[in-house]
Amino acid sequence: MLRQIKPRNARSKRALEKKAPKVVENPKTALFLRGTTCSQVVQDALTDLYSLRQPLAKKFTKKNAIHPFEDPASLEFFSEKNDTSLLVFGSSSKKRPHTLTLARTFASKILDMLELHLDPESYRRISQFKGRKFAVGLRPMMLFSGTAFESPVANEYTMAKSMLIDLFKGDTSSDKIDVEGLQYIVSVSADEPVGDAVKPAIHLRIYLISTKRSGQRLPRVEVEEMGPRMDFRVGRMQEPEEAVLKEAMKQPKVGEEKTKKNVTTDTLGDKIGRIHLGRQDLSELQTRKMKGLKRSRDLDEEMGNAPAEDKRQKK
């Protein structure tokens, strides 16, 4: 059960209402920070990921004595203070060199975490790739290839897929996408698993999309690697608690439109309703009233003819 905080004044009430759950949530902001010991490779990787996440990103440059898996209280404090639900923490030690820790929060508490160990030999920065770059604030297309990401059981690779989607998807408040804005693609691939002892590596590549004339109706699409180039090995992970995950995945019913029976919409957008009627008695159907069709007049004529026939019979 989540702790309920009661506001003491109007200012704190407005702040709580701003952080309260909404029907349409605000886009997630990511916070990038480093530990006390952090290699130059990890610092460059944080800078590259920070530039890809712009403008929904914040970055700390000072050292922070944080151990996420041992004591995540500092991460939760920074998350609540800066209103960031995504955290990317960089550190490096003798036991775990060149490590990036991805974390997500819910209600300012750590929901889940995953360690990714960066390979310094194959890492290439964005500045090492010559050519044009994409504009800031655009949403990418994402591609995940590999059987490891399709596992029916939750594991490190399904969590990595979910976290990378949250990290790169950007602002999803609008359902409409401009085709001209699809300028780059994020490709994430995993090697095929060989055995239980060796875990498959994850390869992150980012390509720039360019369209050229093909002499036909559809243009020719070419891709060019833009950087960064990263290869990861999965490390430790912290799965979310079942009750907290259920609370985090809950969706409000306010925005859902209730279905109405016997009411449909055609291709033109017009509403069509169907009415079910009972069996009708046509004898009681109300028609236009005319003097010549009145039933009382016919009865009067019949009654008037009847006495005249009686008199003739008596004679």
Coordinates of C-alpha atoms in Angstrom, one line a residue:
M1 CA 0.0 0.0 0.0
L2 CA 1.4 3.4 -1.0
R3 CA 1.9 6.0 1.7
Q4 CA -0.5 8.9 1.5
I5 CA 0.9 12.4 2.2
K6 CA -1.5 15.1 3.4
P7 CA -0.6 18.7 2.3
R8 CA -0.1 21.3 5.0
N9 CA -0.6 24.4 2.9
A10 CA -1.8 25.5 -0.6
R11 CA 1.7 25.4 -2.0
S12 CA 2.4 21.8 -1.0
K13 CA -1.1 20.9 -2.2
R14 CA -0.4 22.2 -5.7
A15 CA 2.9 20.3 -5.8
L16 CA 1.2 17.1 -4.8
E17 CA -1.5 17.6 -7.4
K18 CA 1.2 18.1 -10.1
K19 CA 2.8 14.8 -9.1
A20 CA -0.5 13.0 -8.8
P21 CA -1.5 10.3 -11.3
K22 CA -3.1 11.7 -14.5
V23 CA -5.3 10.2 -17.2
V24 CA -2.6 11.2 -19.7
E25 CA 0.8 11.0 -18.0
N26 CA 3.6 13.5 -18.7
P27 CA 6.5 12.2 -20.8
K28 CA 9.2 10.5 -18.7
T29 CA 12.4 12.4 -17.9
A30 CA 15.7 10.6 -17.5
L31 CA 18.4 11.5 -15.0
F32 CA 22.1 10.7 -15.8
L33 CA 24.5 10.6 -13.0
R34 CA 27.9 9.0 -12.1
G35 CA 29.4 7.4 -9.0
T36 CA 32.6 8.1 -7.1
T37 CA 34.7 5.9 -9.4
C38 CA 33.7 6.1 -13.1
S39 CA 35.9 5.4 -16.1
Q40 CA 36.2 7.8 -19.0
V41 CA 34.5 5.3 -21.3
V42 CA 31.4 5.2 -19.0
Q43 CA 31.4 9.1 -18.8
D44 CA 31.5 9.3 -22.6
A45 CA 28.6 6.7 -22.8
L46 CA 26.5 8.8 -20.4
T47 CA 27.1 11.9 -22.5
D48 CA 26.1 10.2 -25.7
L49 CA 22.9 8.7 -24.2
Y50 CA 22.1 12.1 -22.6
S51 CA 22.4 13.7 -26.1
L52 CA 20.1 11.1 -27.6
R53 CA 17.5 11.6 -24.8
Q54 CA 17.3 15.4 -25.2
P55 CA 15.2 17.4 -24.3
L56 CA 13.7 15.0 -21.7
A57 CA 16.9 14.5 -19.8
K58 CA 18.9 15.9 -16.9
K59 CA 22.6 15.3 -16.2
F60 CA 24.7 15.5 -13.0
T61 CA 28.4 16.1 -13.4
K62 CA 29.5 15.7 -9.7
K63 CA 30.5 12.4 -8.1
N64 CA 27.8 10.7 -6.0
A65 CA 28.6 7.9 -3.5
I66 CA 25.8 5.6 -4.5
H67 CA 25.5 1.9 -4.6
P68 CA 22.2 1.2 -6.3
F69 CA 21.7 -2.5 -5.4
E70 CA 22.9 -2.1 -1.8
D71 CA 21.2 1.2 -0.9
P72 CA 19.0 2.9 -3.5
A73 CA 17.8 5.6 -1.1
S74 CA 20.0 8.3 -2.8
L75 CA 18.6 7.4 -6.3
E76 CA 15.0 7.6 -4.9
F77 CA 15.8 11.0 -3.4
F78 CA 17.3 12.4 -6.7
S79 CA 14.3 10.9 -8.6
E80 CA 11.7 12.6 -6.4
K81 CA 13.7 15.9 -6.2
N82 CA 14.1 16.2 -10.0
D83 CA 10.8 14.5 -11.0
T84 CA 12.6 11.9 -13.1
S85 CA 11.2 8.3 -13.4
L86 CA 14.2 7.0 -15.4
L87 CA 17.7 6.8 -14.0
V88 CA 21.0 5.9 -15.7
F89 CA 23.9 5.5 -13.3
G90 CA 27.5 5.1 -14.4
S91 CA 30.2 3.5 -12.3
S92 CA 33.3 1.4 -12.6
S93 CA 35.1 -0.9 -10.2
K94 CA 37.6 -3.7 -10.2
K95 CA 34.8 -6.3 -9.8
R96 CA 32.3 -4.6 -12.2
P97 CA 34.2 -2.4 -14.7
H98 CA 32.5 0.0 -17.1
T99 CA 28.9 -0.5 -15.7
L100 CA 25.7 1.3 -16.6
T101 CA 22.8 0.7 -14.3
L102 CA 19.3 1.4 -15.7
A103 CA 16.6 2.0 -13.1
R104 CA 12.9 2.9 -13.1
T105 CA 10.9 4.4 -10.3
F106 CA 7.2 4.4 -9.3
A107 CA 5.9 6.8 -6.7
S108 CA 9.5 7.9 -6.1
K109 CA 10.5 4.3 -5.2
I110 CA 12.8 2.0 -7.2
L111 CA 10.6 -0.3 -9.3
D112 CA 13.3 -2.4 -11.1
M113 CA 17.0 -2.2 -12.0
L114 CA 19.4 -3.8 -14.5
E115 CA 23.1 -3.7 -14.9
L116 CA 24.8 -3.5 -18.3
H117 CA 28.6 -3.9 -18.6
L118 CA 29.9 -1.9 -21.5
D119 CA 32.7 -3.3 -23.7
P120 CA 35.4 -0.6 -23.9
E121 CA 37.1 -2.2 -26.9
S122 CA 34.1 -2.0 -29.3
Y123 CA 32.7 1.3 -28.0
R124 CA 32.6 4.2 -30.4
R125 CA 31.4 7.7 -29.6
I126 CA 29.0 9.8 -31.7
S127 CA 31.8 12.3 -32.5
Q128 CA 33.8 9.4 -34.0
F129 CA 31.2 9.0 -36.8
K130 CA 31.5 11.7 -39.4
G131 CA 28.3 12.9 -41.1
R132 CA 25.1 14.7 -40.3
K133 CA 23.1 14.0 -37.1
F134 CA 19.4 13.9 -36.4
A135 CA 17.4 16.9 -35.0
V136 CA 16.8 17.0 -31.2
G137 CA 13.4 15.9 -30.0
L138 CA 12.5 13.4 -32.7
R139 CA 11.1 9.9 -32.0
P140 CA 13.1 7.0 -33.4
M141 CA 12.0 3.7 -34.9
M142 CA 13.2 0.8 -32.8
L143 CA 14.2 -2.7 -33.9
F144 CA 14.8 -5.7 -31.6
S145 CA 16.3 -8.8 -33.2
G146 CA 17.2 -12.0 -31.4
T147 CA 15.4 -14.9 -29.7
A148 CA 16.5 -13.7 -26.3
F149 CA 14.1 -10.7 -26.4
E150 CA 11.2 -13.0 -27.2
S151 CA 11.3 -15.1 -24.1
P152 CA 7.9 -15.8 -22.6
V153 CA 9.4 -15.8 -19.1
A154 CA 10.7 -12.4 -17.7
N155 CA 14.5 -12.3 -17.6
E156 CA 17.4 -9.9 -18.1
Y157 CA 16.7 -9.5 -21.8
T158 CA 13.0 -8.8 -21.6
M159 CA 13.8 -6.2 -18.9
A160 CA 16.5 -4.7 -21.1
K161 CA 14.1 -4.5 -24.0
S162 CA 11.5 -2.7 -21.8
M163 CA 14.0 -0.3 -20.4
L164 CA 15.6 0.6 -23.7
I165 CA 12.1 1.3 -25.2
D166 CA 11.4 3.6 -22.2
L167 CA 14.8 5.3 -22.7
F168 CA 14.5 6.0 -26.4
K169 CA 10.8 6.3 -27.2
G170 CA 10.6 10.0 -26.2
D171 CA 7.3 11.9 -26.0
T172 CA 4.4 9.6 -26.8
S173 CA 1.6 12.0 -25.9
S174 CA 0.5 12.3 -29.6
D175 CA -0.6 9.4 -31.7
K176 CA 0.2 11.2 -35.0
I177 CA 3.7 10.8 -36.4
D178 CA 5.1 12.9 -39.2
V179 CA 6.9 10.8 -41.8
E180 CA 9.5 13.5 -42.3
G181 CA 10.4 13.2 -38.6
L182 CA 11.5 9.5 -38.9
Q183 CA 15.1 10.3 -39.3
Y184 CA 16.9 7.5 -37.4
I185 CA 16.5 4.0 -36.2
V186 CA 17.7 2.3 -33.0
S187 CA 18.7 -1.3 -33.6
V188 CA 19.2 -3.6 -30.6
S189 CA 20.3 -7.2 -31.4
A190 CA 21.3 -10.1 -29.2
D191 CA 23.5 -13.0 -30.0
E192 CA 22.0 -16.5 -30.1
P193 CA 22.3 -18.3 -26.8
V194 CA 25.0 -21.0 -26.9
G195 CA 24.7 -22.4 -23.3
D196 CA 23.5 -21.5 -19.8
A197 CA 27.1 -20.5 -18.7
V198 CA 27.6 -17.7 -21.3
K199 CA 24.9 -15.1 -21.6
P200 CA 24.4 -13.5 -25.1
A201 CA 25.8 -10.0 -25.7
I202 CA 23.6 -7.1 -26.6
H203 CA 24.6 -4.8 -29.5
L204 CA 23.3 -1.3 -29.7
R205 CA 23.5 0.5 -33.0
I206 CA 21.9 3.7 -34.2
Y207 CA 21.5 4.4 -37.9
L208 CA 20.5 7.6 -39.8
I209 CA 17.8 7.2 -42.5
S210 CA 18.1 9.0 -45.8
T211 CA 15.7 8.7 -48.7
K212 CA 16.9 9.1 -52.3
R213 CA 15.2 9.1 -55.7
S214 CA 14.7 5.7 -57.2
G215 CA 12.8 6.6 -60.4
Q216 CA 9.7 5.0 -59.0
R217 CA 6.8 6.0 -56.7
L218 CA 8.6 4.8 -53.6
P219 CA 12.0 6.3 -52.7
R220 CA 15.1 4.3 -52.1
V221 CA 15.9 4.1 -48.3
E222 CA 19.5 4.0 -47.2
V223 CA 20.9 3.8 -43.6
E224 CA 24.2 5.1 -42.3
E225 CA 25.6 4.4 -38.9
M226 CA 25.5 7.6 -36.8
G227 CA 26.7 6.3 -33.4
P228 CA 27.2 5.6 -30.6
R229 CA 28.2 1.9 -31.0
M230 CA 27.8 0.0 -27.7
D231 CA 28.1 -3.7 -26.8
F232 CA 26.8 -4.9 -23.4
R233 CA 26.9 -7.9 -21.2
V234 CA 24.0 -8.2 -18.8
G235 CA 24.7 -8.2 -15.1
R236 CA 22.6 -8.1 -11.9
M237 CA 18.9 -7.3 -12.0
Q238 CA 16.2 -6.4 -9.5
E239 CA 12.8 -7.5 -10.5
P240 CA 9.7 -5.4 -9.5
E241 CA 7.4 -6.6 -6.7
E242 CA 4.2 -8.1 -8.0
A243 CA 1.9 -5.8 -6.0
V244 CA 3.8 -2.7 -6.9
L245 CA 4.0 -3.7 -10.6
K246 CA 0.3 -4.3 -10.7
E247 CA -0.3 -0.8 -9.2
A248 CA 2.1 0.8 -11.7
M249 CA 0.5 -0.9 -14.7
K250 CA -3.0 0.1 -13.7
Q251 CA -4.8 2.2 -16.3
P252 CA -7.7 4.6 -15.5
K253 CA -11.1 4.0 -16.9
V254 CA -12.0 7.7 -17.2
G255 CA -10.7 8.1 -20.8
E256 CA -12.3 5.0 -22.1
E257 CA -15.5 5.5 -24.0
K258 CA -18.3 3.1 -23.0
T259 CA -19.7 1.0 -25.8
K260 CA -23.3 1.7 -26.6
K261 CA -25.5 -1.1 -27.7
N262 CA -27.0 -1.0 -31.2
V263 CA -25.1 2.1 -32.1
T264 CA -22.4 1.9 -34.8
T265 CA -20.4 4.3 -36.9
D266 CA -20.1 3.9 -40.7
T267 CA -17.1 4.7 -42.8
L268 CA -18.1 8.3 -43.2
G269 CA -18.3 8.9 -39.5
D270 CA -22.1 9.0 -39.2
K271 CA -23.8 7.3 -36.3
I272 CA -26.3 4.6 -37.1
G273 CA -28.7 3.4 -34.5
R274 CA -30.8 0.2 -34.6
I275 CA -34.2 0.1 -32.9
H276 CA -35.9 -3.2 -32.0
L277 CA -39.7 -3.0 -32.0
G278 CA -42.3 -5.5 -30.9
R279 CA -45.0 -7.0 -33.1
Q280 CA -47.3 -4.3 -34.4
D281 CA -51.2 -4.5 -34.7
L282 CA -52.0 -2.7 -37.9
S283 CA -55.7 -2.5 -37.0
E284 CA -54.8 0.0 -34.3
L285 CA -52.7 2.1 -36.6
Q286 CA -53.6 5.8 -36.6
T287 CA -54.4 7.0 -40.1
R288 CA -55.6 10.3 -41.6
K289 CA -59.2 11.1 -40.4
M290 CA -61.8 11.7 -43.2
K291 CA -65.5 12.1 -42.9
G292 CA -66.2 9.7 -45.7
L293 CA -64.2 7.0 -43.9
K294 CA -65.9 7.4 -40.5
R295 CA -67.3 4.1 -39.2
S296 CA -70.1 5.8 -37.3
R297 CA -71.7 7.1 -40.5
D298 CA -71.8 3.7 -42.0
L299 CA -73.5 2.4 -38.9
D300 CA -76.1 5.2 -39.0
E301 CA -77.0 4.3 -42.6
E302 CA -77.4 0.7 -41.7
M303 CA -79.6 1.5 -38.7
G304 CA -81.8 3.8 -40.9
N305 CA -82.4 1.1 -43.5
A306 CA -83.3 -1.5 -41.0
P307 CA -86.7 0.1 -39.8
A308 CA -87.8 0.7 -43.4
E309 CA -87.4 -3.0 -44.2
D310 CA -89.4 -3.9 -41.1
K311 CA -92.3 -1.7 -42.2
R312 CA -92.4 -3.3 -45.7
Q313 CA -92.6 -6.8 -44.1
K314 CA -95.5 -5.8 -41.9
K315 CA -97.5 -4.5 -44.9

